[in-house]
PDB file of C-alpha atoms in Angstrom:
ATOM      1  CA  MET A 219      -0.142   0.035  -0.327  1.00  0.00           C
ATOM      2  CA  ALA A 220       0.968   3.702  -0.949  1.00  0.00           C
ATOM      3  CA  ILE A 221       0.992   6.542   1.796  1.00  0.00           C
ATOM      4  CA  GLY A 222      -0.759   9.545   1.482  1.00  0.00           C
ATOM      5  CA  LEU A 223       0.818  12.893   1.363  1.00  0.00           C
ATOM      6  CA  GLN A 224      -0.443  16.032   3.312  1.00  0.00           C
ATOM      7  CA  ASN A 225      -1.862  18.976   1.164  1.00  0.00           C
ATOM      8  CA  GLN A 226      -0.225  22.478   2.473  1.00  0.00           C
ATOM      9  CA  GLY A 227      -1.832  24.549  -0.135  1.00  0.00           C
ATOM     10  CA  GLY A 228      -1.455  24.096  -3.080  1.00  0.00           C
ATOM     11  CA  THR A 229       1.031  21.360  -3.208  1.00  0.00           C
ATOM     12  CA  CYS A 230      -0.811  19.001  -5.283  1.00  0.00           C
ATOM     13  CA  SER A 231       1.417  19.162  -7.978  1.00  0.00           C
ATOM     14  CA  MET A 232       4.259  18.592  -5.643  1.00  0.00           C
ATOM     15  CA  ASN A 233       2.851  15.569  -4.297  1.00  0.00           C
ATOM     16  CA  SER A 234       1.800  13.945  -7.290  1.00  0.00           C
ATOM     17  CA  SER A 235       5.459  14.089  -8.622  1.00  0.00           C
ATOM     18  CA  LEU A 236       6.811  13.016  -5.240  1.00  0.00           C
ATOM     19  CA  GLN A 237       4.728   9.711  -5.107  1.00  0.00           C
ATOM     20  CA  CYS A 238       5.897   9.061  -8.695  1.00  0.00           C
ATOM     21  CA  LEU A 239       9.820   9.567  -7.278  1.00  0.00           C
ATOM     22  CA  LEU A 240       9.164   7.379  -4.250  1.00  0.00           C
ATOM     23  CA  HIS A 241       8.031   4.164  -6.247  1.00  0.00           C
ATOM     24  CA  THR A 242      11.216   4.597  -8.251  1.00  0.00           C
ATOM     25  CA  PRO A 243      13.031   1.872  -7.178  1.00  0.00           C
ATOM     26  CA  ARG A 244      16.604   2.087  -7.672  1.00  0.00           C
ATOM     27  CA  LEU A 245      16.186   6.206  -6.339  1.00  0.00           C
ATOM     28  CA  SER A 246      13.908   5.016  -3.087  1.00  0.00           C
ATOM     29  CA  ASP A 247      16.514   2.540  -2.419  1.00  0.00           C
ATOM     30  CA  PHE A 248      19.663   4.935  -2.626  1.00  0.00           C
ATOM     31  CA  PHE A 249      18.297   7.113  -0.484  1.00  0.00           C
ATOM     32  CA  ALA A 250      16.811   4.960   1.856  1.00  0.00           C
ATOM     33  CA  LYS A 251      20.228   3.196   2.237  1.00  0.00           C
ATOM     34  CA  SER A 252      22.238   6.107   2.266  1.00  0.00           C
ATOM     35  CA  ASP A 253      22.678   7.765   5.821  1.00  0.00           C
ATOM     36  CA  LYS A 254      25.553  10.557   5.154  1.00  0.00           C
ATOM     37  CA  ILE A 255      23.653  12.411   2.126  1.00  0.00           C
ATOM     38  CA  ARG A 256      24.229  16.172   2.032  1.00  0.00           C
ATOM     39  CA  GLY A 257      22.200  19.091   0.980  1.00  0.00           C
ATOM     40  CA  GLU A 258      18.800  20.643   2.284  1.00  0.00           C
ATOM     41  CA  VAL A 259      16.908  19.250  -0.428  1.00  0.00           C
ATOM     42  CA  ALA A 260      18.550  15.704  -0.353  1.00  0.00           C
ATOM     43  CA  ASN A 261      18.022  15.346   3.424  1.00  0.00           C
ATOM     44  CA  ASP A 262      14.381  16.029   3.181  1.00  0.00           C
ATOM     45  CA  PHE A 263      13.676  13.770   0.385  1.00  0.00           C
ATOM     46  CA  ARG A 264      15.542  10.950   2.402  1.00  0.00           C
ATOM     47  CA  LYS A 265      13.685  11.404   5.141  1.00  0.00           C
ATOM     48  CA  LEU A 266       9.885  11.285   3.488  1.00  0.00           C
ATOM     49  CA  ILE A 267      11.318   8.031   1.748  1.00  0.00           C
ATOM     50  CA  ILE A 268      12.370   6.750   5.256  1.00  0.00           C
ATOM     51  CA  GLU A 269       8.997   7.722   6.882  1.00  0.00           C
ATOM     52  CA  SER A 270       6.735   6.410   4.178  1.00  0.00           C
ATOM     53  CA  MET A 271       8.377   2.843   4.459  1.00  0.00           C
ATOM     54  CA  ARG A 272       7.747   3.220   8.660  1.00  0.00           C
ATOM     55  CA  SER A 273       3.999   4.419   8.150  1.00  0.00           C
ATOM     56  CA  ASN A 274       0.959   2.829   7.456  1.00  0.00           C
ATOM     57  CA  ALA A 275      -1.987   3.462   5.011  1.00  0.00           C
ATOM     58  CA  SER A 276      -4.069   5.347   7.201  1.00  0.00           C
ATOM     59  CA  VAL A 277      -1.983   8.107   7.761  1.00  0.00           C
ATOM     60  CA  SER A 278      -0.789  10.820   5.331  1.00  0.00           C
ATOM     61  CA  ILE A 279       2.692  12.198   6.152  1.00  0.00           C
ATOM     62  CA  LYS A 280       4.048  15.809   5.232  1.00  0.00           C
ATOM     63  CA  PRO A 281       7.024  16.553   2.938  1.00  0.00           C
ATOM     64  CA  GLY A 282       9.458  18.496   4.439  1.00  0.00           C
ATOM     65  CA  PRO A 283       9.857  22.430   3.325  1.00  0.00           C
ATOM     66  CA  LYS A 284      12.860  22.204   1.571  1.00  0.00           C
ATOM     67  CA  LEU A 285      11.211  20.085  -0.852  1.00  0.00           C
ATOM     68  CA  GLN A 286       9.012  22.862  -1.783  1.00  0.00           C
ATOM     69  CA  SER A 287      10.603  24.828  -4.829  1.00  0.00           C
ATOM     70  CA  SER A 288       7.654  27.800  -3.962  1.00  0.00           C
ATOM     71  CA  PRO A 289       6.071  27.657  -0.972  1.00  0.00           C
ATOM     72  CA  GLY A 290       2.329  28.808  -1.019  1.00  0.00           C
ATOM     73  CA  SER A 291       2.277  28.880  -4.491  1.00  0.00           C
ATOM     74  CA  GLN A 292       0.511  26.396  -7.567  1.00  0.00           C
ATOM     75  CA  GLN A 293       3.154  24.770 -10.122  1.00  0.00           C
ATOM     76  CA  ASP A 294       2.933  22.778 -13.073  1.00  0.00           C
ATOM     77  CA  ALA A 295       3.597  19.344 -11.999  1.00  0.00           C
ATOM     78  CA  GLN A 296       6.589  18.843 -14.829  1.00  0.00           C
ATOM     79  CA  GLU A 297       8.408  22.255 -13.772  1.00  0.00           C
ATOM     80  CA  TYR A 298       8.127  20.659  -9.827  1.00  0.00           C
ATOM     81  CA  LEU A 299       9.757  17.381 -11.261  1.00  0.00           C
ATOM     82  CA  MET A 300      12.452  19.533 -12.900  1.00  0.00           C
ATOM     83  CA  PHE A 301      12.996  21.476 -10.092  1.00  0.00           C
ATOM     84  CA  LEU A 302      13.273  18.444  -7.683  1.00  0.00           C
ATOM     85  CA  LEU A 303      15.773  16.073 -10.077  1.00  0.00           C
ATOM     86  CA  ASN A 304      18.051  19.324 -10.629  1.00  0.00           C
ATOM     87  CA  ALA A 305      18.373  20.303  -7.154  1.00  0.00           C
ATOM     88  CA  LEU A 306      18.925  16.624  -5.830  1.00  0.00           C
ATOM     89  CA  ASP A 307      21.557  16.320  -8.908  1.00  0.00           C
ATOM     90  CA  GLN A 308      23.462  19.362  -7.666  1.00  0.00           C
ATOM     91  CA  GLU A 309      23.847  18.434  -4.292  1.00  0.00           C
ATOM     92  CA  LEU A 310      24.687  14.541  -4.834  1.00  0.00           C
ATOM     93  CA  ARG A 311      27.536  16.271  -7.253  1.00  0.00           C
ATOM     94  CA  ALA A 312      28.247  18.880  -4.936  1.00  0.00           C
ATOM     95  CA  ALA A 313      28.902  16.104  -1.790  1.00  0.00           C
ATOM     96  CA  THR A 314      31.442  14.083  -4.068  1.00  0.00           C
ATOM     97  CA  LYS A 315      32.841  17.361  -6.337  1.00  0.00           C
ATOM     98  CA  MET A 316      30.998  16.328  -9.560  1.00  0.00           C
ATOM     99  CA  LYS A 317      30.513  18.722 -12.489  1.00  0.00           C
ATOM    100  CA  PRO A 318      27.652  19.276 -14.046  1.00  0.00           C
ATOM    101  CA  VAL A 319      26.815  18.073 -17.895  1.00  0.00           C
ATOM    102  CA  LYS A 320      26.619  21.299 -20.156  1.00  0.00           C
ATOM    103  CA  SER A 321      23.950  20.828 -22.595  1.00  0.00           C
ATOM    104  CA  GLY A 322      23.995  22.739 -25.511  1.00  0.00           C
ATOM    105  CA  ARG A 323      27.571  22.209 -26.717  1.00  0.00           C
ATOM    106  CA  LYS A 324      28.770  21.115 -29.690  1.00  0.00           C
ATOM    107  CA  ASP A 325      30.229  17.991 -30.752  1.00  0.00           C
ATOM    108  CA  ARG A 326      31.121  15.758 -33.660  1.00  0.00           C
ATOM    109  CA  LYS A 327      32.060  12.432 -31.667  1.00  0.00           C
ATOM    110  CA  GLY A 328      29.657  12.271 -29.177  1.00  0.00           C
ATOM    111  CA  GLY A 329      31.788  13.780 -26.416  1.00  0.00           C
ATOM    112  CA  GLY A 330      33.811  12.000 -23.751  1.00  0.00           C
ATOM    113  CA  GLN A 331      32.723  10.421 -20.389  1.00  0.00           C
ATOM    114  CA  VAL A 332      31.237  12.770 -17.720  1.00  0.00           C
ATOM    115  CA  GLN A 333      31.094  11.385 -14.262  1.00  0.00           C
ATOM    116  CA  SER A 334      27.259  11.632 -13.073  1.00  0.00           C
ATOM    117  CA  SER A 335      24.938  11.537 -10.045  1.00  0.00           C
ATOM    118  CA  LEU A 336      22.874   8.576  -9.707  1.00  0.00           C
ATOM    119  CA  VAL A 337      19.449  11.168 -10.410  1.00  0.00           C
ATOM    120  CA  ALA A 338      21.661  11.485 -13.630  1.00  0.00           C
ATOM    121  CA  GLU A 339      22.312   7.811 -14.307  1.00  0.00           C
ATOM    122  CA  ILE A 340      18.450   7.392 -13.566  1.00  0.00           C
ATOM    123  CA  PHE A 341      16.874  10.333 -15.787  1.00  0.00           C
ATOM    124  CA  GLU A 342      19.240  11.999 -17.547  1.00  0.00           C
ATOM    125  CA  GLY A 343      19.286  11.281 -21.747  1.00  0.00           C
ATOM    126  CA  GLN A 344      21.160  12.806 -24.521  1.00  0.00           C
ATOM    127  CA  SER A 345      19.588  13.662 -28.017  1.00  0.00           C
ATOM    128  CA  ARG A 346      22.220  15.363 -30.741  1.00  0.00           C
ATOM    129  CA  THR A 347      20.829  17.717 -33.733  1.00  0.00           C
ATOM    130  CA  LYS A 348      22.832  18.287 -36.921  1.00  0.00           C
ATOM    131  CA  LEU A 349      22.586  19.630 -40.305  1.00  0.00           C
ATOM    132  CA  GLN A 350      24.156  18.240 -43.197  1.00  0.00           C
ATOM    133  CA  CYS A 351      25.002  19.992 -46.332  1.00  0.00           C
ATOM    134  CA  PRO A 352      23.265  18.472 -49.694  1.00  0.00           C
ATOM    135  CA  LYS A 353      26.373  19.484 -51.407  1.00  0.00           C
ATOM    136  CA  CYS A 354      29.386  18.588 -49.980  1.00  0.00           C
ATOM    137  CA  SER A 355      27.894  16.502 -46.895  1.00  0.00           C
ATOM    138  CA  ASN A 356      29.315  18.408 -44.651  1.00  0.00           C
ATOM    139  CA  GLU A 357      27.956  17.992 -40.963  1.00  0.00           C
ATOM    140  CA  ALA A 358      27.147  21.368 -39.319  1.00  0.00           C
ATOM    141  CA  SER A 359      26.037  22.702 -36.087  1.00  0.00           C
ATOM    142  CA  VAL A 360      26.221  19.167 -34.172  1.00  0.00           C
ATOM    143  CA  THR A 361      24.855  20.040 -30.873  1.00  0.00           C
ATOM    144  CA  LEU A 362      24.663  17.750 -28.202  1.00  0.00           C
ATOM    145  CA  GLU A 363      21.552  18.289 -25.559  1.00  0.00           C
ATOM    146  CA  THR A 364      21.185  16.497 -22.303  1.00  0.00           C
ATOM    147  CA  PHE A 365      17.436  16.341 -20.620  1.00  0.00           C
ATOM    148  CA  MET A 366      15.614  14.625 -17.889  1.00  0.00           C
ATOM    149  CA  SER A 367      12.187  15.125 -19.484  1.00  0.00           C
ATOM    150  CA  LEU A 368      10.933  15.254 -23.117  1.00  0.00           C
ATOM    151  CA  SER A 369       7.890  17.869 -23.899  1.00  0.00           C
ATOM    152  CA  LEU A 370       5.809  16.091 -26.490  1.00  0.00           C
ATOM    153  CA  PRO A 371       3.524  18.326 -28.665  1.00  0.00           C
ATOM    154  CA  VAL A 372      -0.105  17.673 -28.623  1.00  0.00           C
ATOM    155  CA  PRO A 373      -2.027  18.229 -30.851  1.00  0.00           C
ATOM    156  CA  SER A 374      -5.220  20.499 -30.953  1.00  0.00           C
ATOM    157  CA  SER A 375      -8.777  18.342 -30.245  1.00  0.00           C
ATOM    158  CA  THR A 376     -10.195  16.488 -32.814  1.00  0.00           C
ATOM    159  CA  VAL A 377     -13.388  15.249 -32.518  1.00  0.00           C
ATOM    160  CA  GLY A 378     -14.344  11.495 -32.336  1.00  0.00           C
ATOM    161  CA  ASN A 379     -10.067  11.008 -32.731  1.00  0.00           C
ATOM    162  CA  THR A 380      -7.915   9.869 -29.982  1.00  0.00           C
ATOM    163  CA  ILE A 381      -4.371  11.014 -30.343  1.00  0.00           C
ATOM    164  CA  THR A 382      -1.376   8.125 -29.460  1.00  0.00           C
ATOM    165  CA  LEU A 383       1.272   8.993 -27.342  1.00  0.00           C
ATOM    166  CA  GLU A 384       3.257   7.433 -29.849  1.00  0.00           C
ATOM    167  CA  SER A 385       2.031  10.018 -32.464  1.00  0.00           C
ATOM    168  CA  CYS A 386       3.132  12.615 -30.061  1.00  0.00           C
ATOM    169  CA  ILE A 387       6.683  11.136 -30.242  1.00  0.00           C
ATOM    170  CA  GLN A 388       6.909  10.934 -33.655  1.00  0.00           C
ATOM    171  CA  GLU A 389       6.306  14.398 -33.514  1.00  0.00           C
ATOM    172  CA  TYR A 390       8.501  15.315 -31.076  1.00  0.00           C
ATOM    173  CA  THR A 391      11.627  13.441 -33.043  1.00  0.00           C
ATOM    174  CA  LYS A 392      10.411  14.362 -36.790  1.00  0.00           C
ATOM    175  CA  ASP A 393      12.969  16.353 -39.193  1.00  0.00           C
ATOM    176  CA  ASP A 394      12.592  20.052 -39.224  1.00  0.00           C
ATOM    177  CA  MET A 395      13.042  22.148 -42.645  1.00  0.00           C
ATOM    178  CA  LEU A 396      15.010  25.280 -42.402  1.00  0.00           C
ATOM    179  CA  ASP A 397      14.354  27.682 -45.098  1.00  0.00           C
ATOM    180  CA  ALA A 398      17.829  28.556 -45.600  1.00  0.00           C
ATOM    181  CA  TRP A 399      21.482  27.742 -44.116  1.00  0.00           C
ATOM    182  CA  CYS A 400      24.937  29.042 -45.601  1.00  0.00           C
ATOM    183  CA  CYS A 401      27.376  25.884 -45.306  1.00  0.00           C
ATOM    184  CA  SER A 402      30.499  26.713 -43.249  1.00  0.00           C
ATOM    185  CA  LYS A 403      32.508  24.155 -45.573  1.00  0.00           C
ATOM    186  CA  CYS A 404      31.703  25.178 -49.625  1.00  0.00           C
ATOM    187  CA  LYS A 405      29.870  28.415 -48.337  1.00  0.00           C
ATOM    188  CA  SER A 406      27.163  27.265 -50.699  1.00  0.00           C
ATOM    189  CA  LYS A 407      23.757  28.655 -49.812  1.00  0.00           C
ATOM    190  CA  GLN A 408      20.736  25.750 -49.493  1.00  0.00           C
ATOM    191  CA  HIS A 409      17.277  26.463 -48.860  1.00  0.00           C
ATOM    192  CA  ASN A 410      14.822  23.844 -47.464  1.00  0.00           C
ATOM    193  CA  ILE A 411      17.752  22.168 -45.566  1.00  0.00           C
ATOM    194  CA  CYS A 412      16.630  19.446 -43.370  1.00  0.00           C
ATOM    195  CA  LYS A 413      17.368  19.535 -39.644  1.00  0.00           C
ATOM    196  CA  LYS A 414      17.913  16.117 -37.773  1.00  0.00           C
ATOM    197  CA  MET A 415      17.321  15.025 -34.271  1.00  0.00           C
ATOM    198  CA  GLU A 416      18.385  11.498 -32.728  1.00  0.00           C
ATOM    199  CA  PHE A 417      19.280  10.322 -29.527  1.00  0.00           C
ATOM    200  CA  VAL A 418      22.515   9.599 -28.529  1.00  0.00           C
ATOM    201  CA  LYS A 419      21.610   8.158 -25.159  1.00  0.00           C
ATOM    202  CA  LEU A 420      18.364   7.336 -23.559  1.00  0.00           C
ATOM    203  CA  PRO A 421      17.803   7.098 -19.660  1.00  0.00           C
ATOM    204  CA  ALA A 422      16.801   4.204 -17.473  1.00  0.00           C
ATOM    205  CA  CYS A 423      13.899   5.977 -16.479  1.00  0.00           C
ATOM    206  CA  LEU A 424      11.925   8.393 -19.018  1.00  0.00           C
ATOM    207  CA  ILE A 425       9.979  10.830 -17.780  1.00  0.00           C
ATOM    208  CA  LEU A 426       7.724  12.215 -21.125  1.00  0.00           C
ATOM    209  CA  HIS A 427       5.644  15.179 -20.638  1.00  0.00           C
ATOM    210  CA  LEU A 428       2.474  16.032 -22.675  1.00  0.00           C
ATOM    211  CA  ALA A 429       2.624  19.890 -23.095  1.00  0.00           C
ATOM    212  CA  ARG A 430      -1.164  20.847 -22.953  1.00  0.00           C
ATOM    213  CA  PHE A 431      -0.790  24.490 -22.192  1.00  0.00           C
ATOM    214  CA  LYS A 432      -0.230  26.636 -24.837  1.00  0.00           C
ATOM    215  CA  CYS A 433      -0.523  30.328 -25.630  1.00  0.00           C
ATOM    216  CA  ASP A 434      -3.320  31.538 -27.977  1.00  0.00           C
ATOM    217  CA  SER A 435      -2.836  34.870 -30.248  1.00  0.00           C
ATOM    218  CA  SER A 436      -4.012  37.501 -27.187  1.00  0.00           C
ATOM    219  CA  GLY A 437      -1.264  35.757 -25.338  1.00  0.00           C
ATOM    220  CA  ASN A 438      -3.825  33.771 -22.963  1.00  0.00           C
ATOM    221  CA  VAL A 439      -2.650  30.151 -21.300  1.00  0.00           C
ATOM    222  CA  GLU A 440      -4.962  27.927 -22.491  1.00  0.00           C
ATOM    223  CA  LYS A 441      -5.175  23.718 -22.017  1.00  0.00           C
ATOM    224  CA  ILE A 442      -5.433  21.824 -24.972  1.00  0.00           C
ATOM    225  CA  ASP A 443      -8.076  18.517 -23.964  1.00  0.00           C
ATOM    226  CA  THR A 444      -6.742  16.147 -26.985  1.00  0.00           C
ATOM    227  CA  ALA A 445      -7.808  12.851 -25.565  1.00  0.00           C
ATOM    228  CA  ILE A 446      -4.223  10.891 -25.613  1.00  0.00           C
ATOM    229  CA  ASP A 447      -4.064   6.720 -25.177  1.00  0.00           C
ATOM    230  CA  ILE A 448      -1.333   6.164 -23.125  1.00  0.00           C
ATOM    231  CA  PRO A 449      -0.316   2.546 -23.571  1.00  0.00           C
ATOM    232  CA  GLU A 450       1.307   0.194 -20.519  1.00  0.00           C
ATOM    233  CA  SER A 451       4.940   0.076 -22.295  1.00  0.00           C
ATOM    234  CA  VAL A 452       6.757   2.160 -25.396  1.00  0.00           C
ATOM    235  CA  GLU A 453       9.751   1.370 -27.484  1.00  0.00           C
ATOM    236  CA  ILE A 454      11.754   4.359 -28.502  1.00  0.00           C
ATOM    237  CA  SER A 455      14.923   4.054 -30.860  1.00  0.00           C
ATOM    238  CA  GLY A 456      15.045   0.346 -29.741  1.00  0.00           C
ATOM    239  CA  GLN A 457      14.401   1.080 -26.135  1.00  0.00           C
ATOM    240  CA  HIS A 458      11.648  -0.148 -24.300  1.00  0.00           C
ATOM    241  CA  TYR A 459       9.780   1.279 -21.571  1.00  0.00           C
ATOM    242  CA  SER A 460       7.165   0.295 -18.979  1.00  0.00           C
ATOM    243  CA  LEU A 461       4.560   2.338 -17.262  1.00  0.00           C
ATOM    244  CA  TYR A 462       4.751   2.583 -13.643  1.00  0.00           C
ATOM    245  CA  GLY A 463       3.752   6.375 -12.955  1.00  0.00           C
ATOM    246  CA  LEU A 464       1.332   8.990 -14.205  1.00  0.00           C
ATOM    247  CA  ILE A 465       0.550  12.596 -13.241  1.00  0.00           C
ATOM    248  CA  ASN A 466      -2.943  13.420 -13.817  1.00  0.00           C
ATOM    249  CA  HIS A 467      -4.198  16.902 -14.531  1.00  0.00           C
ATOM    250  CA  THR A 468      -7.977  17.924 -14.163  1.00  0.00           C
ATOM    251  CA  GLY A 469      -9.368  21.184 -14.919  1.00  0.00           C
ATOM    252  CA  ASP A 470      -8.731  24.218 -17.106  1.00  0.00           C
ATOM    253  CA  ALA A 471      -5.407  26.758 -17.243  1.00  0.00           C
ATOM    254  CA  ASP A 472      -6.610  28.660 -15.047  1.00  0.00           C
ATOM    255  CA  TYR A 473      -7.270  26.198 -11.905  1.00  0.00           C
ATOM    256  CA  GLY A 474      -6.562  22.291 -12.003  1.00  0.00           C
ATOM    257  CA  HIS A 475      -5.846  19.886  -9.421  1.00  0.00           C
ATOM    258  CA  TYR A 476      -3.013  16.961  -9.987  1.00  0.00           C
ATOM    259  CA  THR A 477      -3.139  13.258  -8.756  1.00  0.00           C
ATOM    260  CA  ALA A 478      -0.848  10.458  -9.451  1.00  0.00           C
ATOM    261  CA  SER A 479      -1.740   6.999 -10.709  1.00  0.00           C
ATOM    262  CA  ILE A 480       1.105   4.248  -9.755  1.00  0.00           C
ATOM    263  CA  LYS A 481       1.473   0.662 -10.656  1.00  0.00           C
ATOM    264  CA  LEU A 482       1.816  -1.151  -6.949  1.00  0.00           C
ATOM    265  CA  GLY A 483       3.777  -4.731  -7.328  1.00  0.00           C
ATOM    266  CA  ASN A 484       3.424  -6.888 -10.194  1.00  0.00           C
ATOM    267  CA  LYS A 485      -0.346  -5.570 -10.836  1.00  0.00           C
ATOM    268  CA  ASN A 486      -0.994  -4.953 -14.397  1.00  0.00           C
ATOM    269  CA  PHE A 487      -2.938  -1.515 -13.800  1.00  0.00           C
ATOM    270  CA  LEU A 488      -2.184   1.648 -12.149  1.00  0.00           C
ATOM    271  CA  GLU A 489      -4.217   2.638  -8.666  1.00  0.00           C
ATOM    272  CA  ARG A 490      -5.001   6.246  -8.103  1.00  0.00           C
ATOM    273  CA  MET A 491      -3.034   7.413  -5.614  1.00  0.00           C
ATOM    274  CA  ASN A 492      -4.883   9.680  -2.621  1.00  0.00           C
ATOM    275  CA  ILE A 493      -1.919  11.967  -2.651  1.00  0.00           C
ATOM    276  CA  CYS A 494      -3.485  15.145  -1.634  1.00  0.00           C
ATOM    277  CA  ASN A 495      -5.006  14.670   1.939  1.00  0.00           C
ATOM    278  CA  SER A 496      -6.692  17.536   3.061  1.00  0.00           C
TER     279      SER A 496
END
């Protein structure tokens, strides 16, 4: 059984995110067994894991104050997840004097080996974008990007149609066409050149974010309510993933509520968590 987390006022996005991380075995096992964790965020996260293991399902527990990125204010769940994972990553790196991986660097061979924290080992992936001159085959603007989540585009709602998660992934990875580009090697000017993206390294645990919020022509934020079919397993670039945690948002762009659904044990379905006890 899973433990509920107390709602401290607008913390449903935090609670939902924490439930997913608490049920990530490699992450929770590491913090539970590490009694010399340094860093305020990491210590509060460890305390939460230990307390959740000791408590029973009839009570709810209160996450520590350092786990809140913006106390008293509502926040998007994906933003909170990135805040927490980056904070844990930085504190673990600082404790072992590791250097963070720089994203956006240019590299032609994929770069060398970089020391990483456990958080990065679990959640961090790397993609590469490149342009190739059709005249001289020169590869230019080869850029490596590290990521801990992929924000997938969600098409606008279509009556009677359900969009698949696979189609959102395909939309994310599809080639982009650039209107004009000048090759640095042969100096030729090219039109409609193709910009390709590929994954260099996929993480052990992949976080997919459905980008349901967008700005309209007036600058107002609106929610895309397109139905997305989420399978229990998916394959990306030859790597197989099984779904074990899902964060749900109900409501609109102005007001909403987050809950989490978690796969417990060997059950072949997700159980909705009571993660926001009042």
